[in-house]
Amino acid sequence: MLTKKNYQSPLGEITLLSDETYLLGVWFKEQKYFAANYDLNQAKEDKSLPIINAIDWLDAYFKGENPDLKKIKLKPEVTEFRKKVLKILSDVPYGSLITYKEISNLLQVNEEKKRNMSQAVGGAVGHNPLSIIIPCHRVVGTDGSMTGYAGGLEKKKALLTLEQAHLKK
């Protein structure tokens, strides 16, 4: 059974979605790809353990803390390629940035002939169903420029400012 709960963040309303075990979705209201492929009308309005853990995590995060991602069981329902991208995003430290090209290179570490997969990476980042918690806001262009964010560039800037983000080379 799916459970949903709205969370009031300093950046606006966030919808949380879970099953009994895993957090499945975290979306800003009206962001691109809101609710992914879930029918939120089928979800019960309530607090499950994954949602309670996510609320605790978000409370700490918005206080400027660096909460431990391991305290929340996540289950993004995405393709295998996108899971690999989200795993890389999950490993980007608080306050750090990564580029689409760096992610592309990390995906191909053991391949002889590397290709630029930045567009595919961008698609995976943009469709991240667990935004903020899997930190897609930490991805920037190769030149360090702000690039798209499903929740909107203003929210991305605010999240990076909160983290006092800086590019680590």
GROMACS .gro file of C-alpha atoms in nm:
model
  169
    1MET     CA    1   0.000   0.000   0.000
    2LEU     CA    2   0.126   0.347  -0.089
    3THR     CA    3   0.131   0.630   0.163
    4LYS     CA    4   0.177   1.000   0.093
    5LYS     CA    5   0.231   1.307   0.307
    6ASN     CA    6   0.292   1.672   0.228
    7TYR     CA    7   0.587   1.842   0.396
    8GLN     CA    8   0.617   2.219   0.433
    9SER     CA    9   0.977   2.313   0.355
   10PRO     CA   10   1.129   2.663   0.351
   11LEU     CA   11   1.123   2.630  -0.030
   12GLY     CA   12   0.761   2.525  -0.059
   13GLU     CA   13   0.548   2.215  -0.032
   14ILE     CA   14   0.710   1.878  -0.088
   15THR     CA   15   0.515   1.557  -0.145
   16LEU     CA   16   0.657   1.237   0.005
   17LEU     CA   17   0.554   0.890  -0.114
   18SER     CA   18   0.637   0.551   0.035
   19ASP     CA   19   0.532   0.194   0.067
   20GLU     CA   20   0.559   0.015   0.403
   21THR     CA   21   0.938  -0.022   0.375
   22TYR     CA   22   1.083   0.230   0.131
   23LEU     CA   23   1.067   0.596   0.044
   24LEU     CA   24   0.966   0.607  -0.323
   25GLY     CA   25   0.928   0.975  -0.403
   26VAL     CA   26   1.014   1.328  -0.292
   27TRP     CA   27   0.883   1.605  -0.518
   28PHE     CA   28   0.840   1.979  -0.494
   29LYS     CA   29   0.484   2.080  -0.573
   30GLU     CA   30   0.444   2.135  -0.948
   31GLN     CA   31   0.798   2.030  -1.035
   32LYS     CA   32   0.869   1.861  -1.366
   33TYR     CA   33   0.791   1.489  -1.359
   34PHE     CA   34   0.589   1.532  -1.037
   35ALA     CA   35   0.480   1.192  -0.900
   36ALA     CA   36   0.683   1.009  -1.168
   37ASN     CA   37   0.465   0.718  -1.280
   38TYR     CA   38   0.270   0.695  -0.955
   39ASP     CA   39  -0.100   0.768  -0.919
   40LEU     CA   40  -0.099   0.970  -0.598
   41ASN     CA   41  -0.478   0.940  -0.580
   42GLN     CA   42  -0.424   0.572  -0.496
   43ALA     CA   43  -0.198   0.656  -0.200
   44LYS     CA   44  -0.335   0.690   0.152
   45GLU     CA   45  -0.269   1.023   0.329
   46ASP     CA   46  -0.071   0.915   0.635
   47LYS     CA   47   0.276   0.883   0.787
   48SER     CA   48   0.462   0.557   0.732
   49LEU     CA   49   0.800   0.482   0.891
   50PRO     CA   50   0.985   0.576   0.569
   51ILE     CA   51   0.795   0.907   0.557
   52ILE     CA   52   0.865   0.978   0.925
   53ASN     CA   53   1.235   0.912   0.862
   54ALA     CA   54   1.228   1.137   0.554
   55ILE     CA   55   1.062   1.419   0.750
   56ASP     CA   56   1.329   1.391   1.021
   57TRP     CA   57   1.596   1.397   0.748
   58LEU     CA   58   1.441   1.700   0.575
   59ASP     CA   59   1.402   1.887   0.906
   60ALA     CA   60   1.772   1.838   0.978
   61TYR     CA   61   1.871   1.924   0.621
   62PHE     CA   62   1.676   2.250   0.617
   63LYS     CA   63   1.838   2.345   0.949
   64GLY     CA   64   2.169   2.338   0.762
   65GLU     CA   65   2.279   2.000   0.894
   66ASN     CA   66   2.419   1.715   0.688
   67PRO     CA   67   2.185   1.426   0.780
   68ASP     CA   68   2.286   1.068   0.713
   69LEU     CA   69   2.128   0.930   0.397
   70LYS     CA   70   2.156   0.576   0.534
   71LYS     CA   71   1.877   0.647   0.784
   72ILE     CA   72   1.623   0.628   0.502
   73LYS     CA   73   1.552   0.319   0.295
   74LEU     CA   74   1.521   0.441  -0.064
   75LYS     CA   75   1.376   0.259  -0.361
   76PRO     CA   76   1.376   0.467  -0.678
   77GLU     CA   77   1.163   0.295  -0.942
   78VAL     CA   78   1.381   0.375  -1.244
   79THR     CA   79   1.576   0.196  -1.518
   80GLU     CA   80   1.907   0.023  -1.443
   81PHE     CA   81   2.099   0.306  -1.612
   82ARG     CA   82   1.921   0.565  -1.399
   83LYS     CA   83   1.988   0.360  -1.083
   84LYS     CA   84   2.361   0.381  -1.163
   85VAL     CA   85   2.336   0.759  -1.204
   86LEU     CA   86   2.139   0.794  -0.879
   87LYS     CA   87   2.400   0.583  -0.697
   88ILE     CA   88   2.671   0.825  -0.811
   89LEU     CA   89   2.455   1.121  -0.702
   90SER     CA   90   2.405   0.960  -0.360
   91ASP     CA   91   2.782   0.956  -0.316
   92VAL     CA   92   2.831   1.328  -0.390
   93PRO     CA   93   2.918   1.480  -0.052
   94TYR     CA   94   2.713   1.754   0.109
   95GLY     CA   95   2.835   2.093  -0.014
   96SER     CA   96   3.010   1.947  -0.320
   97LEU     CA   97   2.923   1.964  -0.686
   98ILE     CA   98   2.965   1.725  -0.976
   99THR     CA   99   2.925   1.776  -1.351
  100TYR     CA  100   2.723   1.572  -1.597
  101LYS     CA  101   3.050   1.486  -1.774
  102GLU     CA  102   3.208   1.363  -1.449
  103ILE     CA  103   2.908   1.137  -1.394
  104SER     CA  104   2.938   1.014  -1.754
  105ASN     CA  105   3.305   0.933  -1.693
  106LEU     CA  106   3.230   0.753  -1.365
  107LEU     CA  107   2.974   0.535  -1.542
  108GLN     CA  108   3.244   0.427  -1.788
  109VAL     CA  109   3.541   0.379  -1.555
  110ASN     CA  110   3.617   0.028  -1.681
  111GLU     CA  111   3.546   0.094  -2.048
  112GLU     CA  112   3.829   0.142  -2.297
  113LYS     CA  113   3.642   0.368  -2.534
  114LYS     CA  114   3.458   0.641  -2.347
  115ARG     CA  115   3.174   0.837  -2.500
  116ASN     CA  116   2.999   1.148  -2.383
  117MET     CA  117   2.682   1.032  -2.210
  118SER     CA  118   2.603   1.373  -2.060
  119GLN     CA  119   2.259   1.396  -2.222
  120ALA     CA  120   2.154   1.054  -2.095
  121VAL     CA  121   2.292   1.147  -1.754
  122GLY     CA  122   2.090   1.469  -1.769
  123GLY     CA  123   1.774   1.270  -1.837
  124ALA     CA  124   1.843   1.045  -1.540
  125VAL     CA  125   1.919   1.340  -1.312
  126GLY     CA  126   1.606   1.525  -1.425
  127HIS     CA  127   1.383   1.224  -1.359
  128ASN     CA  128   1.523   1.159  -1.010
  129PRO     CA  129   1.212   1.064  -0.807
  130LEU     CA  130   1.386   1.130  -0.474
  131SER     CA  131   1.502   1.486  -0.523
  132ILE     CA  132   1.694   1.658  -0.244
  133ILE     CA  133   1.751   1.326  -0.064
  134ILE     CA  134   1.932   1.190  -0.370
  135PRO     CA  135   2.104   1.522  -0.438
  136CYS     CA  136   2.044   1.596  -0.806
  137HIS     CA  137   2.071   1.967  -0.721
  138ARG     CA  138   2.449   1.916  -0.685
  139VAL     CA  139   2.493   1.858  -1.059
  140VAL     CA  140   2.622   2.152  -1.264
  141GLY     CA  141   2.749   2.213  -1.617
  142THR     CA  142   3.109   2.139  -1.710
  143ASP     CA  143   3.196   2.507  -1.667
  144GLY     CA  144   3.034   2.512  -1.322
  145SER     CA  145   2.722   2.688  -1.450
  146MET     CA  146   2.378   2.634  -1.305
  147THR     CA  147   2.185   2.398  -1.525
  148GLY     CA  148   1.827   2.277  -1.515
  149TYR     CA  149   1.659   2.139  -1.208
  150ALA     CA  150   1.317   1.973  -1.212
  151GLY     CA  151   1.216   2.176  -0.905
  152GLY     CA  152   1.327   2.502  -1.069
  153LEU     CA  153   1.659   2.688  -1.074
  154GLU     CA  154   1.563   2.913  -0.782
  155LYS     CA  155   1.517   2.607  -0.560
  156LYS     CA  156   1.845   2.459  -0.685
  157LYS     CA  157   2.029   2.782  -0.601
  158ALA     CA  158   1.867   2.791  -0.256
  159LEU     CA  159   1.967   2.428  -0.184
  160LEU     CA  160   2.326   2.489  -0.293
  161THR     CA  161   2.340   2.809  -0.089
  162LEU     CA  162   2.211   2.620   0.216
  163GLU     CA  163   2.493   2.368   0.169
  164GLN     CA  164   2.750   2.640   0.095
  165ALA     CA  165   2.839   2.427  -0.208
  166HIS     CA  166   3.171   2.456  -0.384
  167LEU     CA  167   3.320   2.266  -0.675
  168LYS     CA  168   3.579   2.011  -0.563
  169LYS     CA  169   3.822   1.920  -0.835
   0.00000   0.00000   0.00000
